[in-house]
Coordinates of C-alpha atoms and ligand atoms in Angstrom, one line a residue:
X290 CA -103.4 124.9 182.6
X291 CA -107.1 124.8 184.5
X292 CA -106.5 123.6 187.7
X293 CA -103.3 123.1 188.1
X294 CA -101.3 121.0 190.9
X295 CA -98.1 121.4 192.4
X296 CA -96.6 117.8 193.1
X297 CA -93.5 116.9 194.5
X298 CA -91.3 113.9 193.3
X299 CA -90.7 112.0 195.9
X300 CA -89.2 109.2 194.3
X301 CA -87.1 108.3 191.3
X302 CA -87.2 104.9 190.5
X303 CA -84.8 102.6 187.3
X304 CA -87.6 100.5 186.5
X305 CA -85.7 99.1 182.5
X306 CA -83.0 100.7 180.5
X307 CA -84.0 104.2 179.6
X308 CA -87.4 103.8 181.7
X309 CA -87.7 105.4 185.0
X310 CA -90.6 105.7 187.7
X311 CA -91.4 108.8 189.3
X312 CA -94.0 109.0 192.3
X313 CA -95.5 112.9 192.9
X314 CA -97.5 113.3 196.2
X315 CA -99.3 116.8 196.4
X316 CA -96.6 119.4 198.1
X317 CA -99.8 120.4 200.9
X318 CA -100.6 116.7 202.0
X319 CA -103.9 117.0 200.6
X320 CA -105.3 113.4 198.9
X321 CA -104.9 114.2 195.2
X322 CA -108.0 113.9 193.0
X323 CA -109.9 110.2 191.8
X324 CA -108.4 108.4 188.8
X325 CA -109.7 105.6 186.7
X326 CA -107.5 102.4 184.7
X327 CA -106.3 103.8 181.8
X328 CA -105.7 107.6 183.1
X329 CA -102.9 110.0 182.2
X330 CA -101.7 113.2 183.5
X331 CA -100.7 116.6 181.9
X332 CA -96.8 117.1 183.2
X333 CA -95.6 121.0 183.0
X334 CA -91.7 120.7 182.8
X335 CA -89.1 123.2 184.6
X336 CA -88.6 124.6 180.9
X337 CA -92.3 125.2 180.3
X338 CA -92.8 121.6 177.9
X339 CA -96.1 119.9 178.3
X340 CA -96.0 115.6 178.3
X341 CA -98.6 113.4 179.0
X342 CA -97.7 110.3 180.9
X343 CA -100.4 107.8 182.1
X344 CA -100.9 106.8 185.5
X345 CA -99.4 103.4 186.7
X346 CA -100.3 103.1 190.7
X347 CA -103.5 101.7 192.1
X348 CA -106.6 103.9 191.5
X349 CA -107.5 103.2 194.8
X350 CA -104.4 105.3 195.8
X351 CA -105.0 109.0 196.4
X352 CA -102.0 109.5 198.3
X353 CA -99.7 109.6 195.3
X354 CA -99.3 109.6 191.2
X355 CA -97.1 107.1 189.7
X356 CA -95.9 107.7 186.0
X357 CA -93.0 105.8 184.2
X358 CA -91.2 107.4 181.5
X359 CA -89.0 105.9 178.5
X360 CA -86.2 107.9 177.4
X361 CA -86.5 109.1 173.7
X362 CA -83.4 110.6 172.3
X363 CA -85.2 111.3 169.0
X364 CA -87.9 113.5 170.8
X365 CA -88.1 117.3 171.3
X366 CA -86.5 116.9 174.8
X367 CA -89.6 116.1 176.9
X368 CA -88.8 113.1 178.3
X369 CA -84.9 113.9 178.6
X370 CA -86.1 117.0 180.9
X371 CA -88.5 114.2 182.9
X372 CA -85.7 112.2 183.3
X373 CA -83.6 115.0 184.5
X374 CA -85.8 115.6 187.3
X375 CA -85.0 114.6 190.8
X376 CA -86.4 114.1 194.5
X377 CA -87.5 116.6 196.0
X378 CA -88.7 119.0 192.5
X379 CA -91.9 120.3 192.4
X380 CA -93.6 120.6 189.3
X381 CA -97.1 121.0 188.1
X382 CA -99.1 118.7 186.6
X383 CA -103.1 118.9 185.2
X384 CA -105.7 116.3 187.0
X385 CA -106.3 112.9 185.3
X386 CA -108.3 112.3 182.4
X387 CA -108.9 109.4 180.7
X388 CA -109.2 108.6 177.4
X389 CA -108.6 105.1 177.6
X390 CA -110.9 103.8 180.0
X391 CA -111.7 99.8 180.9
X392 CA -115.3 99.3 178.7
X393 CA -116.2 97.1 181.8
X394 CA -114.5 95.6 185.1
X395 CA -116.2 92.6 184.6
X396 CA -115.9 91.3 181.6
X397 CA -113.5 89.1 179.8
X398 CA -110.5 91.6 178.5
X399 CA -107.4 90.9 176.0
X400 CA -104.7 93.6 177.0
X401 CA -101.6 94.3 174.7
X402 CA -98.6 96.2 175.7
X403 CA -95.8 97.2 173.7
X404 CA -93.0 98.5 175.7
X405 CA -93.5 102.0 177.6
X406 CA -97.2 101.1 176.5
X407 CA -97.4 99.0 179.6
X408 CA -98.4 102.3 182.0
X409 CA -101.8 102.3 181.5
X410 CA -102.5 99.0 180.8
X411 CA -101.0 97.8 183.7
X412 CA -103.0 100.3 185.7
X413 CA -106.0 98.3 184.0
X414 CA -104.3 94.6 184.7
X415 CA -104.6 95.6 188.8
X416 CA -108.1 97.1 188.4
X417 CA -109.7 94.2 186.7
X418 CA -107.5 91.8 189.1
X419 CA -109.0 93.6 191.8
X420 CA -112.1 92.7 190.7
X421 CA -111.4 89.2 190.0
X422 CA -112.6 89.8 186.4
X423 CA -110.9 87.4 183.9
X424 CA -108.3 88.7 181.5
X425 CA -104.6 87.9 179.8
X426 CA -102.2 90.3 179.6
X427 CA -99.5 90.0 176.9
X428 CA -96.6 92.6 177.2
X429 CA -94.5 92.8 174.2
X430 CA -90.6 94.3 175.0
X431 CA -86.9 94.5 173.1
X432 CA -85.8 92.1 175.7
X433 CA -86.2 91.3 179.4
X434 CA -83.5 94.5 180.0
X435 CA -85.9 97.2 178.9
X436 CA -89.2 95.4 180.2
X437 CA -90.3 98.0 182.7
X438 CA -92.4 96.2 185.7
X439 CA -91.1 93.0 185.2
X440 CA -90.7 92.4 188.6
X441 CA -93.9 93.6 189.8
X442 CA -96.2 91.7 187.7
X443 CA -93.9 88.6 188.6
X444 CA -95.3 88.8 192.4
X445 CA -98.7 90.1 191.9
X446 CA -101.9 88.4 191.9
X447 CA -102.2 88.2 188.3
X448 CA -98.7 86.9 187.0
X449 CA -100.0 84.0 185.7
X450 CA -102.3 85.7 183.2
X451 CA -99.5 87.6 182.2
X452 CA -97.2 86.2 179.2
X453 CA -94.0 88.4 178.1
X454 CA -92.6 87.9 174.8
X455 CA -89.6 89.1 173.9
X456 CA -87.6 90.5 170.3
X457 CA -84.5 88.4 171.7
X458 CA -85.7 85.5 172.2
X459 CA -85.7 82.3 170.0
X460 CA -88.2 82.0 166.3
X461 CA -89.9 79.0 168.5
X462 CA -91.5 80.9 171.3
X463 CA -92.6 83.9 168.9
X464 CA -96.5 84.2 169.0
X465 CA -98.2 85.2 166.0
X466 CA -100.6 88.2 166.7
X467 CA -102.9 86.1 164.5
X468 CA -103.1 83.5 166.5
X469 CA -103.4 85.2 169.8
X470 CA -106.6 87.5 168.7
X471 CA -108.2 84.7 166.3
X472 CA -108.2 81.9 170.0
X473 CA -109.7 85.3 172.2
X474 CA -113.2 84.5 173.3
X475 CA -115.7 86.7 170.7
X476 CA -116.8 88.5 173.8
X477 CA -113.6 89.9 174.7
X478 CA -113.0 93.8 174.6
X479 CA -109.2 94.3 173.3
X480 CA -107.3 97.2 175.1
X481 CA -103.6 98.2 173.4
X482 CA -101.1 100.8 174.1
X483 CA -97.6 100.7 172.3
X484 CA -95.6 102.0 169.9
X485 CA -97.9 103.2 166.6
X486 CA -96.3 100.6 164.3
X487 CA -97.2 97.5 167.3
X488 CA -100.5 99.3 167.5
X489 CA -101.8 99.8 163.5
X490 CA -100.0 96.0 163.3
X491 CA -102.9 94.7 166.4
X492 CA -105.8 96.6 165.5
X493 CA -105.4 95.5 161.3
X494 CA -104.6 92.4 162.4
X495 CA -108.2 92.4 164.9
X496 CA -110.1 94.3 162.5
X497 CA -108.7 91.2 159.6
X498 CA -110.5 89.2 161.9
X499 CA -113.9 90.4 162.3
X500 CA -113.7 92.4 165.7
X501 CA -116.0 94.9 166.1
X502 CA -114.7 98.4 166.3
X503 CA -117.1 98.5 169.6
X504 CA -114.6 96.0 171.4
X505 CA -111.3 97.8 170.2
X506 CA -109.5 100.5 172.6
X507 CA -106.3 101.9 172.1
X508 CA -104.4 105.0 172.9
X509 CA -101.5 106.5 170.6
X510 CA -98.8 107.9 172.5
X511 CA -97.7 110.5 170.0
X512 CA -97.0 113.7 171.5
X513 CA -99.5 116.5 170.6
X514 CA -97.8 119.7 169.1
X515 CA -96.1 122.0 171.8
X516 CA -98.7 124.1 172.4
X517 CA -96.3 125.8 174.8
X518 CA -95.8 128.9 172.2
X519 CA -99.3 129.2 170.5
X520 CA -102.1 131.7 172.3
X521 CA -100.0 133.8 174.6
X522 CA -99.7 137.1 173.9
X523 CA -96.3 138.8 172.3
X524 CA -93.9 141.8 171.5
X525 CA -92.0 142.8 169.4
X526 CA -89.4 145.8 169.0
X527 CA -88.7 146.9 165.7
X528 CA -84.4 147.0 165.9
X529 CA -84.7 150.6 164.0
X530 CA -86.8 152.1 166.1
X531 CA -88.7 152.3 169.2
X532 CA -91.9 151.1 167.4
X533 CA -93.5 148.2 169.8
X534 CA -95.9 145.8 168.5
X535 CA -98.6 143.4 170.0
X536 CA -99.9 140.8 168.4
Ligands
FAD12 C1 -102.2 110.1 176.5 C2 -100.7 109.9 176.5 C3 -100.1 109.1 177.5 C4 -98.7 109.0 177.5 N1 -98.1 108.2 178.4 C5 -96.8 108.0 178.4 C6 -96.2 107.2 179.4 O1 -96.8 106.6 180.3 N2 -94.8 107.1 179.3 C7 -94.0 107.7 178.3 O2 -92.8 107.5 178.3 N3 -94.6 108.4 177.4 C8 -96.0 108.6 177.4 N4 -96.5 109.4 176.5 C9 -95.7 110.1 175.5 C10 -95.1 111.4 176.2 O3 -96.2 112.4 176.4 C11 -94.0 112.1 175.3 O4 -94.5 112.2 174.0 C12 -92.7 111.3 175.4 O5 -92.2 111.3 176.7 C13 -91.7 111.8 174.4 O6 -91.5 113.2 174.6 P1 -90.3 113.9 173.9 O7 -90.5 115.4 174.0 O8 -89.0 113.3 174.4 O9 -90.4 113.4 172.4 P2 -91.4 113.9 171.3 O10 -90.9 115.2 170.7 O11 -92.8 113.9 171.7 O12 -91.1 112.8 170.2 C14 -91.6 111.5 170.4 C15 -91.0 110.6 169.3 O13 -91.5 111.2 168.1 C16 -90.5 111.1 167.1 N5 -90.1 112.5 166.7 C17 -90.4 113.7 167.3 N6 -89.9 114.7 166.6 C18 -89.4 114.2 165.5 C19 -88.8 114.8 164.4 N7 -88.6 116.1 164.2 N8 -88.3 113.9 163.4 C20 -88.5 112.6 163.6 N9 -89.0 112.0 164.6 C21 -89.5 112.8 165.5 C22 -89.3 110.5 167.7 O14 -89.3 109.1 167.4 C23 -89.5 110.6 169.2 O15 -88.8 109.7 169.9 C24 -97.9 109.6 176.5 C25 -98.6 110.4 175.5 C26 -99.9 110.5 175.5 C27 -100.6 111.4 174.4

């Protein structure tokens, strides 16, 4: 990986059933390069798996990373491994990029989270707070249980532009993604992260609407292939003989 960086965990954090925190701080005390809302990271596990997890802290921070991770049994075994890790491991991790990044931190913005979604738009809920720049934030989650940051947006500045809506709770307090993106102001910019079904059901639902492919964001969470085996050089020993082989 170009310009790798060895972090240190220095804190493990339950943040929602199967979601945990982790904070990294660089292992030399050295501040840790610039990020921008809506960044992610390049993890390198102990058993050589690549993730990408986005950054949830304050940009303004350079003293640490925070990433939050949701448990998926399904998976390969990435984020089992990133939940195995523990305080005090060093790992290595890539520098931010972003993908995802806020269109403006001025404007009006619409941002939807579904579940572990909520990393990076969180990250963008603090920014544009910061910056006193109107938005609603509407975080989507199974129940209250597995609603990752709960707490946190509670006490911040911007709770009361946040609305949580939850699979549990009664047919009379559902909103209607209809609704919700037909009463947005036509100058909003949307920003979604979630799972893909949550997302393909927000941006139809948008695009059914009239929004303009200019004021739709979104970032897909779906792992990238395991590139961990492909380019490196091999061997191989014919069992018959001593014949040796590179590729
Ligand atoms: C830019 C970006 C940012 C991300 N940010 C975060 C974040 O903040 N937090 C976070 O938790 N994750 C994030 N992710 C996802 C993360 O990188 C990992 O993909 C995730 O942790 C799951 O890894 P895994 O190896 O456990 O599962 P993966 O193998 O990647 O599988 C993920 C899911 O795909 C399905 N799947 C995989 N293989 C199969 C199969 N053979 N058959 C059927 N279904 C299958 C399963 O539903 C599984 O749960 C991000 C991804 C990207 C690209």
């Amino acid at each position: 990986m170009a310009a790798e960086i060895k972090v240190q965990v220095v804190r493990k954090s339950d943040e929602a059933t199967d979601i945990i925190s982790l904070e990294l701080a660089s292992c030399n005390g050295a501040p840790l390069p610039p990020f921008s809302a809506g960044s992610h990271i390049d993890v390198v596990l102990p058993n050589g798996q690549r993730r990408q997890y986005s950054l949830c802290n304050d940009p303004e921070e350079t003293h640490r990373y925070q990433i939050a991770v949701l448990r998926e049994v399904a998976g390969r075994g990435g984020s089992v491994a990133m939940h195995a890790l523990r305080e005090g491991d060093v790992i290595a991790i890539s520098p931010p990029r972003n993908h995802f990044a806020l269109s403006s931190e001025s404007g009006p913005s619409l941002l939807l989270a579904g579940g572990i979604g909520i990393t990076p738009i969180l990250c963008m809920a603090e920014r544009l707070s910061a910056s006193s720049a109107p938005f609603d934030l509407h975080y989507f989650s199974r129940s209250a249980q597995r609603t990752a940051f709960r707490d946190r947006i509670l006490t911040s500045p911007f709770a009361s532009s946040c609305n949580f809506h939850y699979d549990d709770e009664p047919a009379e307090r559902k909103i209607e993604l209809e609704d919700l993106l037909r009463s947005s102001s036509p100058e909003m910019h949307l920003y979604v992260c979630g799972p893909a079904g949550f997302m393909e059901a927000v941006l139809a639902t948008a695009r059914g609407l009239g929004w303009a492919e200019t004021r739709l964001h979104y970032e897909f969470f779906s792992a990238p292939t395991d590139q961990t085996h492909i380019d490196e050089a091999f061997q191989i020993q014919l069992a018959s003989s001593a014949l040796r082989c590179r590729d």
